[in-house]
PDB file of C-alpha atoms in Angstrom:
ATOM      1  CA  MET A   1      42.386-104.059  -4.758  1.00  0.00           C
ATOM      2  CA  LEU A   2      42.037-100.677  -3.087  1.00  0.00           C
ATOM      3  CA  LEU A   3      41.768 -97.529  -5.161  1.00  0.00           C
ATOM      4  CA  ASP A   4      44.750 -96.064  -3.282  1.00  0.00           C
ATOM      5  CA  ASP A   5      46.956 -98.906  -4.585  1.00  0.00           C
ATOM      6  CA  VAL A   6      46.403 -98.066  -8.272  1.00  0.00           C
ATOM      7  CA  LYS A   7      49.344 -96.012  -9.526  1.00  0.00           C
ATOM      8  CA  ASN A   8      47.719 -94.538 -12.658  1.00  0.00           C
ATOM      9  CA  ALA A   9      44.379 -93.557 -11.086  1.00  0.00           C
ATOM     10  CA  GLU A  10      43.451 -89.920 -10.604  1.00  0.00           C
ATOM     11  CA  PRO A  11      44.336 -88.744  -7.067  1.00  0.00           C
ATOM     12  CA  ILE A  12      41.460 -88.999  -4.609  1.00  0.00           C
ATOM     13  CA  ILE A  13      40.540 -87.462  -1.285  1.00  0.00           C
ATOM     14  CA  SER A  14      38.387 -88.766   1.543  1.00  0.00           C
ATOM     15  CA  ALA A  15      35.455 -86.452   2.055  1.00  0.00           C
ATOM     16  CA  GLN A  16      32.104 -85.951   3.715  1.00  0.00           C
ATOM     17  CA  LEU A  17      29.119 -84.359   2.023  1.00  0.00           C
ATOM     18  CA  LYS A  18      27.241 -81.395   3.427  1.00  0.00           C
ATOM     19  CA  ASN A  19      23.788 -80.709   2.024  1.00  0.00           C
ATOM     20  CA  ARG A  20      23.220 -77.094   0.980  1.00  0.00           C
ATOM     21  CA  GLY A  21      19.667 -77.712  -0.264  1.00  0.00           C
ATOM     22  CA  ASN A  22      18.282 -77.618  -3.800  1.00  0.00           C
ATOM     23  CA  HIS A  23      20.536 -80.488  -4.978  1.00  0.00           C
ATOM     24  CA  GLN A  24      23.737 -78.695  -3.979  1.00  0.00           C
ATOM     25  CA  PHE A  25      26.424 -80.320  -1.858  1.00  0.00           C
ATOM     26  CA  LEU A  26      29.741 -79.304  -0.430  1.00  0.00           C
ATOM     27  CA  VAL A  27      32.665 -81.684  -0.072  1.00  0.00           C
ATOM     28  CA  ILE A  28      34.648 -81.346   3.164  1.00  0.00           C
ATOM     29  CA  ASP A  29      37.998 -83.166   3.188  1.00  0.00           C
ATOM     30  CA  GLU A  30      40.106 -84.428   6.103  1.00  0.00           C
ATOM     31  CA  ASN A  31      41.860 -81.036   6.366  1.00  0.00           C
ATOM     32  CA  ASN A  32      38.531 -79.154   6.603  1.00  0.00           C
ATOM     33  CA  GLN A  33      38.951 -77.758   3.084  1.00  0.00           C
ATOM     34  CA  THR A  34      35.560 -77.147   1.461  1.00  0.00           C
ATOM     35  CA  TYR A  35      34.745 -77.592  -2.220  1.00  0.00           C
ATOM     36  CA  LYS A  36      31.576 -77.646  -4.291  1.00  0.00           C
ATOM     37  CA  LEU A  37      30.667 -81.181  -5.394  1.00  0.00           C
ATOM     38  CA  ASN A  38      30.495 -81.404  -9.182  1.00  0.00           C
ATOM     39  CA  ILE A  39      27.748 -83.726 -10.419  1.00  0.00           C
ATOM     40  CA  ASP A  40      27.976 -85.461 -13.794  1.00  0.00           C
ATOM     41  CA  LYS A  41      25.144 -84.429 -16.181  1.00  0.00           C
ATOM     42  CA  LYS A  42      23.809 -87.966 -16.533  1.00  0.00           C
ATOM     43  CA  TYR A  43      22.934 -88.064 -12.804  1.00  0.00           C
ATOM     44  CA  ARG A  44      21.269 -84.665 -12.443  1.00  0.00           C
ATOM     45  CA  THR A  45      17.755 -86.033 -13.017  1.00  0.00           C
ATOM     46  CA  ASP A  46      18.229 -89.392 -11.255  1.00  0.00           C
ATOM     47  CA  LYS A  47      15.986 -89.431  -8.161  1.00  0.00           C
ATOM     48  CA  LEU A  48      17.664 -92.525  -6.683  1.00  0.00           C
ATOM     49  CA  PHE A  49      21.087 -90.859  -7.020  1.00  0.00           C
ATOM     50  CA  TRP A  50      19.905 -87.769  -5.136  1.00  0.00           C
ATOM     51  CA  SER A  51      18.251 -89.874  -2.459  1.00  0.00           C
ATOM     52  CA  SER A  52      21.549 -91.710  -1.965  1.00  0.00           C
ATOM     53  CA  LEU A  53      23.506 -88.457  -1.671  1.00  0.00           C
ATOM     54  CA  TYR A  54      21.104 -87.098   0.934  1.00  0.00           C
ATOM     55  CA  SER A  55      21.446 -90.331   2.935  1.00  0.00           C
ATOM     56  CA  ILE A  56      25.254 -90.254   2.720  1.00  0.00           C
ATOM     57  CA  ALA A  57      25.306 -86.627   3.891  1.00  0.00           C
ATOM     58  CA  LYS A  58      22.885 -87.338   6.743  1.00  0.00           C
ATOM     59  CA  GLU A  59      24.995 -90.242   8.039  1.00  0.00           C
ATOM     60  CA  LYS A  60      28.267 -88.293   7.567  1.00  0.00           C
ATOM     61  CA  LEU A  61      29.945 -91.152   5.729  1.00  0.00           C
ATOM     62  CA  TRP A  62      33.417 -90.717   4.230  1.00  0.00           C
ATOM     63  CA  ILE A  63      33.427 -91.198   0.478  1.00  0.00           C
ATOM     64  CA  PRO A  64      36.115 -91.005  -2.235  1.00  0.00           C
ATOM     65  CA  VAL A  65      36.097 -87.863  -4.377  1.00  0.00           C
ATOM     66  CA  THR A  66      38.492 -86.930  -7.174  1.00  0.00           C
ATOM     67  CA  LYS A  67      41.051 -84.413  -5.964  1.00  0.00           C
ATOM     68  CA  LYS A  68      41.078 -82.150  -9.034  1.00  0.00           C
ATOM     69  CA  SER A  69      37.505 -82.211 -10.329  1.00  0.00           C
ATOM     70  CA  HIS A  70      35.666 -82.839  -7.012  1.00  0.00           C
ATOM     71  CA  GLN A  71      33.479 -85.573  -8.480  1.00  0.00           C
ATOM     72  CA  LEU A  72      32.227 -88.800  -6.963  1.00  0.00           C
ATOM     73  CA  ILE A  73      33.950 -92.038  -7.904  1.00  0.00           C
ATOM     74  CA  SER A  74      31.510 -94.596  -9.298  1.00  0.00           C
ATOM     75  CA  ASN A  75      33.208 -97.703  -7.901  1.00  0.00           C
ATOM     76  CA  ASP A  76      33.725 -96.451  -4.341  1.00  0.00           C
ATOM     77  CA  TRP A  77      37.055 -97.426  -2.718  1.00  0.00           C
ATOM     78  CA  LEU A  78      37.575-100.614  -4.751  1.00  0.00           C
ATOM     79  CA  VAL A  79      38.758-101.221  -8.310  1.00  0.00           C
ATOM     80  CA  GLY A  80      38.963-104.379 -10.374  1.00  0.00           C
ATOM     81  CA  VAL A  81      42.279-106.058 -10.987  1.00  0.00           C
ATOM     82  CA  ALA A  82      43.563-105.588 -14.532  1.00  0.00           C
ATOM     83  CA  ASN A  83      44.233-108.820 -16.448  1.00  0.00           C
TER      84      ASN A  83
END
C-alpha cells in the first residue's frame, strides 16, 4: 500500500535534499519551497545514516518528508497493511 493511500497518516511532501555541509540539509519540495530538514536525535551520531543522506542528496532522489515537521519518513513511500 502506498503512503499516499493511508487516510490517517501525517501529510507528506515529495522533496529533494540539498547538502549545506556540517550535517545540515535543506529540503526542497516540488514547488521550490525550501525548509531545513529536522533530524531525529537518535540518528545524529549514526555514520551510516549520514552517509545515506549524502548519497541521496548527491543523486537528487525524491524522498518523502513530513509536511509539518520536515522530517524523514522511516518506511519510505510504502506502509504495511493494517490487519
